[in-house]
Amino acid sequence: MKIAIIGTGYVGLTTAVVLSYLNHDVAAVDKDESKLTLLHEGKSPIHEPGIQNLLEGVWHTIRFTPNVAEVVPESELILIAVGTPPKKNGEADTQHVEQAAREVAQVCLPNRHYTLVVKSTVPIGTNQRVVEVVEDVFSERGIRGNISVASNPEFLQEGLALQGAFYPDRIVVGANSDEAVDTLRRLYQPILEQTFDPPSEFPRPSAYHLPPMMTTDPNSAEMIKYAANSFLALKISFINEIAGLCEEVDADVTEVARGIGLDARIGHQFLRAGLGWGGSCYPKDTAALLGVAAQSGYTMPITEAARTVNFRQRARIVEKLQGTLGTLKGKTIGILGLAFKPNTDDVREAPALDIIRELLAEGAIVRAHDPIAIANARRALGGNDETDNNRLLFTEDIYELSYDTDALVLVTEWEPYHKLELRRLAKQMKTPILIDGRNVYSPEEAGAAGFHYIGVGRT
Ligand code: UGA
């Protein structure tokens, strides 16, 4: 099928690469020249495990262009995967989605049928708005165009994006037209029926079942996306709330999570207590959902509480440092992990950024490490690695970072942080304090290596 994808961010590029791997004829549109330059050379502008290899296999078949007019007229299906950044009041800004829809309607041919699919995460009612935008352009052009609009929310997780794209739990389609549903069913047929040869890096999981394609109305599809993210966000916040109480009553939250997760109705996933959620999705989407509710005069106390608990986790880490070190003025704190989760260089809404800002505000000296996210964190925080009158220093060597520090804070559970030489670290620190924000180590293990250990939700 001939497809145009507008936007080459995490969602757009992953989708382009996967659909091209599945032998669709893909064109990808982006206005960002620096991204296009990389893509024209077969280089991925995003860090995502496996994407570079897969891109190298298909990039010569994908047409990358800044111009919708070059690719949309001949396409059967157009996917909008542009950003919906938060506005000042938390609502999602859909101007790029509407602009993309406008540009599509301006160049599509009057005598052809197109399916226009919104993959971006958008407030409820946006698909309807896109229909209006398209109709306005048609009336300006004085034509009777033929575009079916559909919602097809994306559920990929950063760091696991390709796995999720090849082997999704479900595909959700919200559409008012049978034609759009049929087109999307044909698009996803290789995934729905698992008829493709898996790429060597992404073998089909042995217990994987064919995914259902759920069809519904556009508003419900848009709501499914927000409700799914908000539910996952509140599941994490719930276990973090329990973790705080575990600390008060001398229980171990990892044991509690194991015990409640054994109940099939609850399940084990997303019950890892720690520093809570960051990234470009849960913070933005919970805020946007509250924004949608506010417009209707409706309140959502559960979603609000999930946010309060989440952001409190960051403050609690600083309080734990103060609890052991007293004042933080002049103290040197090592931060392990800047990305909002492992296997990504994404630092958007990352807990580490808030913690570092707070430590600097308290007068501490901060040394920070991350396997790949230092450049992005430096941009976000404005530190450098040369001047020492600047109290924020980035380093690529964990052991150099820990030398003479007053405490280490493990913020992101990157794989290399699971194998730290704890004894060596403890020996070279001024005071061997480990604040384990992700419960990577057990208190016993860290204690045996000489650390004063403080995790989340266990004493
Ligand atoms: C999330 C959803 O998982 C995806 O389904 C969705 O498509 C995506 O948002 C989106 O809307 O684009 P993502 O933000 O990439 O994906 O990452 P997650 O793996 O969900 O993790 C989010 C945050 O929750 C991370 O900061 C992670 O450290 C934290 N987390 C996760 C916990 O603190 N505890 C857990 O048990 C699980």
mmCIF file of N, CA and C and ligand atoms in Angstrom, residues 10-11 48 121 153-160 170 225 228-229 232-233 235-237 239-240 268-285 310 314 339-342 344 346 348-351 411-413 437-438, ligand 1:
data_model
loop_
_atom_site.group_PDB
_atom_site.id
_atom_site.type_symbol
_atom_site.label_atom_id
_atom_site.label_comp_id
_atom_site.label_asym_id
_atom_site.label_seq_id
_atom_site.Cartn_x
_atom_site.Cartn_y
_atom_site.Cartn_z
ATOM 1 N N TYR A 10 9.404 9.695 17.354
ATOM 2 C CA TYR A 10 9.408 8.294 17.805
ATOM 3 C C TYR A 10 8.327 7.478 17.101
ATOM 4 N N VAL A 11 7.108 8.052 17.070
ATOM 5 C CA VAL A 11 5.990 7.304 16.500
ATOM 6 C C VAL A 11 6.127 7.229 14.980
ATOM 7 N N GLU A 48 16.781 4.487 19.635
ATOM 8 C CA GLU A 48 15.781 3.471 19.965
ATOM 9 C C GLU A 48 16.412 2.124 19.625
ATOM 10 N N THR A 121 -1.166 11.576 19.657
ATOM 11 C CA THR A 121 -2.064 11.549 20.824
ATOM 12 C C THR A 121 -2.790 12.884 20.904
ATOM 13 N N PRO A 153 -4.736 5.301 17.595
ATOM 14 C CA PRO A 153 -3.749 5.666 18.614
ATOM 15 C C PRO A 153 -2.589 4.684 18.676
ATOM 16 N N GLU A 154 -1.447 5.220 19.083
ATOM 17 C CA GLU A 154 -0.220 4.431 19.150
ATOM 18 C C GLU A 154 0.078 4.101 20.605
ATOM 19 N N PHE A 155 0.497 2.873 20.861
ATOM 20 C CA PHE A 155 0.767 2.482 22.254
ATOM 21 C C PHE A 155 2.225 2.120 22.490
ATOM 22 N N LEU A 156 3.131 2.537 21.611
ATOM 23 C CA LEU A 156 4.526 2.105 21.752
ATOM 24 C C LEU A 156 5.180 2.713 22.988
ATOM 25 N N GLN A 157 6.111 1.953 23.560
ATOM 26 C CA GLN A 157 6.891 2.408 24.702
ATOM 27 C C GLN A 157 8.284 2.738 24.200
ATOM 28 N N GLU A 158 8.822 3.864 24.579
ATOM 29 C CA GLU A 158 10.192 4.170 24.189
ATOM 30 C C GLU A 158 11.114 3.098 24.764
ATOM 31 N N GLY A 159 12.124 2.765 23.999
ATOM 32 C CA GLY A 159 13.054 1.715 24.429
ATOM 33 C C GLY A 159 12.575 0.337 24.010
ATOM 34 N N LEU A 160 11.267 0.207 23.763
ATOM 35 C CA LEU A 160 10.691 -1.088 23.334
ATOM 36 C C LEU A 160 9.804 -0.869 22.120
ATOM 37 N N ARG A 170 -2.780 -4.892 20.974
ATOM 38 C CA ARG A 170 -4.017 -4.624 20.219
ATOM 39 C C ARG A 170 -3.770 -3.478 19.269
ATOM 40 N N LYS A 225 -6.705 5.996 24.297
ATOM 41 C CA LYS A 225 -5.283 6.345 24.430
ATOM 42 C C LYS A 225 -5.016 7.058 25.756
ATOM 43 N N ALA A 228 -5.705 4.729 28.805
ATOM 44 C CA ALA A 228 -4.661 3.701 28.995
ATOM 45 C C ALA A 228 -3.452 4.323 29.690
ATOM 46 N N ASN A 229 -2.988 5.453 29.192
ATOM 47 C CA ASN A 229 -1.810 6.078 29.802
ATOM 48 C C ASN A 229 -2.099 6.533 31.227
ATOM 49 N N LEU A 232 -2.106 3.466 33.555
ATOM 50 C CA LEU A 232 -0.752 2.982 33.851
ATOM 51 C C LEU A 232 -0.045 3.945 34.810
ATOM 52 N N ALA A 233 -0.243 5.240 34.567
ATOM 53 C CA ALA A 233 0.377 6.252 35.434
ATOM 54 C C ALA A 233 -0.135 6.116 36.861
ATOM 55 N N LYS A 235 -1.402 3.411 38.208
ATOM 56 C CA LYS A 235 -0.959 2.134 38.794
ATOM 57 C C LYS A 235 0.420 2.337 39.443
ATOM 58 N N ILE A 236 1.299 3.039 38.739
ATOM 59 C CA ILE A 236 2.648 3.302 39.282
ATOM 60 C C ILE A 236 2.536 4.205 40.516
ATOM 61 N N SER A 237 1.699 5.233 40.402
ATOM 62 C CA SER A 237 1.562 6.137 41.555
ATOM 63 C C SER A 237 0.966 5.405 42.754
ATOM 64 N N ILE A 239 1.460 2.261 43.622
ATOM 65 C CA ILE A 239 2.486 1.481 44.324
ATOM 66 C C ILE A 239 3.481 2.426 44.994
ATOM 67 N N ASN A 240 3.679 3.600 44.424
ATOM 68 C CA ASN A 240 4.573 4.567 45.078
ATOM 69 C C ASN A 240 3.953 5.120 46.366
ATOM 70 N N HIS A 268 1.482 -8.211 37.553
ATOM 71 C CA HIS A 268 2.778 -7.729 38.051
ATOM 72 C C HIS A 268 3.278 -6.457 37.378
ATOM 73 N N GLN A 269 2.790 -6.195 36.157
ATOM 74 C CA GLN A 269 3.417 -5.108 35.416
ATOM 75 C C GLN A 269 3.065 -3.733 35.974
ATOM 76 N N PHE A 270 4.021 -2.838 35.831
ATOM 77 C CA PHE A 270 3.843 -1.443 36.247
ATOM 78 C C PHE A 270 3.556 -1.302 37.741
ATOM 79 N N LEU A 271 4.198 -2.164 38.512
ATOM 80 C CA LEU A 271 4.117 -2.065 39.970
ATOM 81 C C LEU A 271 5.513 -1.877 40.556
ATOM 82 N N ARG A 272 6.427 -1.319 39.756
ATOM 83 C CA ARG A 272 7.772 -1.086 40.284
ATOM 84 C C ARG A 272 7.790 0.288 40.961
ATOM 85 N N ALA A 273 7.923 0.234 42.291
ATOM 86 C CA ALA A 273 7.991 1.502 43.021
ATOM 87 C C ALA A 273 9.336 2.161 42.755
ATOM 88 N N GLY A 274 9.367 3.458 42.844
ATOM 89 C CA GLY A 274 10.630 4.159 42.607
ATOM 90 C C GLY A 274 10.409 5.645 42.473
ATOM 91 N N LEU A 275 11.136 6.209 41.530
ATOM 92 C CA LEU A 275 11.066 7.662 41.354
ATOM 93 C C LEU A 275 9.895 8.117 40.506
ATOM 94 N N GLY A 276 9.071 7.145 40.095
ATOM 95 C CA GLY A 276 7.863 7.529 39.365
ATOM 96 C C GLY A 276 8.106 7.766 37.892
ATOM 97 N N TRP A 277 7.074 8.274 37.240
ATOM 98 C CA TRP A 277 7.125 8.395 35.794
ATOM 99 C C TRP A 277 7.548 9.771 35.313
ATOM 100 N N GLY A 278 8.268 9.710 34.184
ATOM 101 C CA GLY A 278 8.615 10.932 33.466
ATOM 102 C C GLY A 278 8.317 10.667 32.007
ATOM 103 N N GLY A 279 9.060 11.316 31.122
ATOM 104 C CA GLY A 279 8.881 11.071 29.696
ATOM 105 C C GLY A 279 7.893 12.025 29.063
ATOM 106 N N SER A 280 7.667 11.781 27.796
ATOM 107 C CA SER A 280 6.840 12.721 27.035
ATOM 108 C C SER A 280 5.367 12.329 27.070
ATOM 109 N N CYS A 281 5.035 11.241 27.794
ATOM 110 C CA CYS A 281 3.656 10.751 27.674
ATOM 111 C C CYS A 281 2.826 10.921 28.939
ATOM 112 N N TYR A 282 3.164 10.214 30.020
ATOM 113 C CA TYR A 282 2.283 10.256 31.190
ATOM 114 C C TYR A 282 2.122 11.672 31.759
ATOM 115 N N PRO A 283 3.223 12.421 31.938
ATOM 116 C CA PRO A 283 3.028 13.776 32.495
ATOM 117 C C PRO A 283 2.130 14.618 31.583
ATOM 118 N N LYS A 284 2.399 14.539 30.281
ATOM 119 C CA LYS A 284 1.647 15.358 29.316
ATOM 120 C C LYS A 284 0.207 14.857 29.174
ATOM 121 N N ASP A 285 0.048 13.539 29.090
ATOM 122 C CA ASP A 285 -1.289 13.011 28.811
ATOM 123 C C ASP A 285 -2.226 13.110 30.015
ATOM 124 N N ASN A 310 3.143 11.269 42.022
ATOM 125 C CA ASN A 310 4.300 11.071 41.152
ATOM 126 C C ASN A 310 5.377 12.126 41.388
ATOM 127 N N ARG A 314 9.934 12.700 43.635
ATOM 128 C CA ARG A 314 11.199 13.386 43.352
ATOM 129 C C ARG A 314 11.646 14.196 44.573
ATOM 130 N N ALA A 339 18.254 9.974 31.697
ATOM 131 C CA ALA A 339 17.101 9.668 30.835
ATOM 132 C C ALA A 339 15.902 9.295 31.711
ATOM 133 N N PHE A 340 14.687 9.510 31.193
ATOM 134 C CA PHE A 340 13.506 9.238 32.034
ATOM 135 C C PHE A 340 13.293 7.753 32.257
ATOM 136 N N LYS A 341 13.921 6.915 31.405
ATOM 137 C CA LYS A 341 13.891 5.462 31.595
ATOM 138 C C LYS A 341 15.097 4.892 30.852
ATOM 139 N N PRO A 342 15.459 3.643 31.082
ATOM 140 C CA PRO A 342 16.612 3.080 30.372
ATOM 141 C C PRO A 342 16.357 2.924 28.876
ATOM 142 N N THR A 344 16.906 4.877 26.357
ATOM 143 C CA THR A 344 16.505 6.038 25.563
ATOM 144 C C THR A 344 17.397 7.203 25.973
ATOM 145 N N ASP A 346 16.059 10.165 25.906
ATOM 146 C CA ASP A 346 14.998 11.148 26.120
ATOM 147 C C ASP A 346 15.013 11.618 27.584
ATOM 148 N N ARG A 348 12.915 14.219 28.539
ATOM 149 C CA ARG A 348 11.732 15.050 28.762
ATOM 150 C C ARG A 348 11.034 14.626 30.066
ATOM 151 N N GLU A 349 10.800 15.610 30.932
ATOM 152 C CA GLU A 349 10.130 15.365 32.227
ATOM 153 C C GLU A 349 10.839 14.286 33.054
ATOM 154 N N ALA A 350 12.139 14.120 32.823
ATOM 155 C CA ALA A 350 12.869 13.069 33.557
ATOM 156 C C ALA A 350 12.998 13.444 35.028
ATOM 157 N N PRO A 351 12.786 12.483 35.944
ATOM 158 C CA PRO A 351 12.939 12.791 37.368
ATOM 159 C C PRO A 351 14.310 13.399 37.682
ATOM 160 N N VAL A 411 19.048 7.036 39.744
ATOM 161 C CA VAL A 411 17.774 7.608 39.289
ATOM 162 C C VAL A 411 17.129 6.785 38.179
ATOM 163 N N THR A 412 17.949 6.246 37.276
ATOM 164 C CA THR A 412 17.411 5.472 36.136
ATOM 165 C C THR A 412 18.051 4.085 36.161
ATOM 166 N N GLU A 413 17.228 3.062 36.015
ATOM 167 C CA GLU A 413 17.742 1.690 36.199
ATOM 168 C C GLU A 413 18.419 1.145 34.930
ATOM 169 N N GLY A 437 16.932 5.006 43.890
ATOM 170 C CA GLY A 437 15.601 5.483 43.485
ATOM 171 C C GLY A 437 14.814 4.489 42.673
ATOM 172 N N ARG A 438 15.414 3.345 42.326
ATOM 173 C CA ARG A 438 14.694 2.338 41.534
ATOM 174 C C ARG A 438 14.767 0.942 42.155
HETATM 175 C C1 UGA B 1 4.065 5.065 27.719
HETATM 176 C C2 UGA B 1 3.128 3.847 27.556
HETATM 177 O O1 UGA B 1 3.701 2.732 28.247
HETATM 178 C C3 UGA B 1 2.936 3.499 26.074
HETATM 179 O O2 UGA B 1 1.984 2.448 25.951
HETATM 180 C C4 UGA B 1 2.437 4.733 25.321
HETATM 181 O O3 UGA B 1 2.294 4.491 23.933
HETATM 182 C C5 UGA B 1 3.435 5.866 25.496
HETATM 183 O O4 UGA B 1 3.554 6.156 26.919
HETATM 184 C C6 UGA B 1 2.951 7.070 24.731
HETATM 185 O O5 UGA B 1 1.866 7.575 25.029
HETATM 186 O O6 UGA B 1 3.586 7.470 23.753
HETATM 187 P P1 UGA B 1 6.720 5.420 27.731
HETATM 188 O O7 UGA B 1 6.412 6.751 28.340
HETATM 189 O O8 UGA B 1 7.641 5.353 26.584
HETATM 190 O O9 UGA B 1 5.346 4.695 27.254
HETATM 191 O O10 UGA B 1 7.353 4.493 28.853
HETATM 192 P P2 UGA B 1 6.859 3.493 30.004
HETATM 193 O O11 UGA B 1 7.619 2.241 29.879
HETATM 194 O O12 UGA B 1 5.401 3.389 30.088
HETATM 195 O O13 UGA B 1 7.431 4.231 31.298
HETATM 196 C C7 UGA B 1 7.009 5.532 31.677
HETATM 197 C C8 UGA B 1 7.616 5.906 33.005
HETATM 198 O O14 UGA B 1 7.082 5.103 34.049
HETATM 199 C C9 UGA B 1 9.130 5.765 33.089
HETATM 200 O O15 UGA B 1 9.658 6.925 33.688
HETATM 201 C C10 UGA B 1 9.337 4.555 33.977
HETATM 202 O O16 UGA B 1 10.521 4.620 34.715
HETATM 203 C C11 UGA B 1 8.129 4.636 34.894
HETATM 204 N N1 UGA B 1 7.714 3.335 35.467
HETATM 205 C C12 UGA B 1 7.257 2.348 34.669
HETATM 206 C C13 UGA B 1 7.770 3.162 36.845
HETATM 207 O O17 UGA B 1 8.184 4.069 37.599
HETATM 208 N N2 UGA B 1 7.358 1.970 37.372
HETATM 209 C C14 UGA B 1 6.885 0.962 36.600
HETATM 210 O O18 UGA B 1 6.507 -0.103 37.158
HETATM 211 C C15 UGA B 1 6.839 1.148 35.210
#
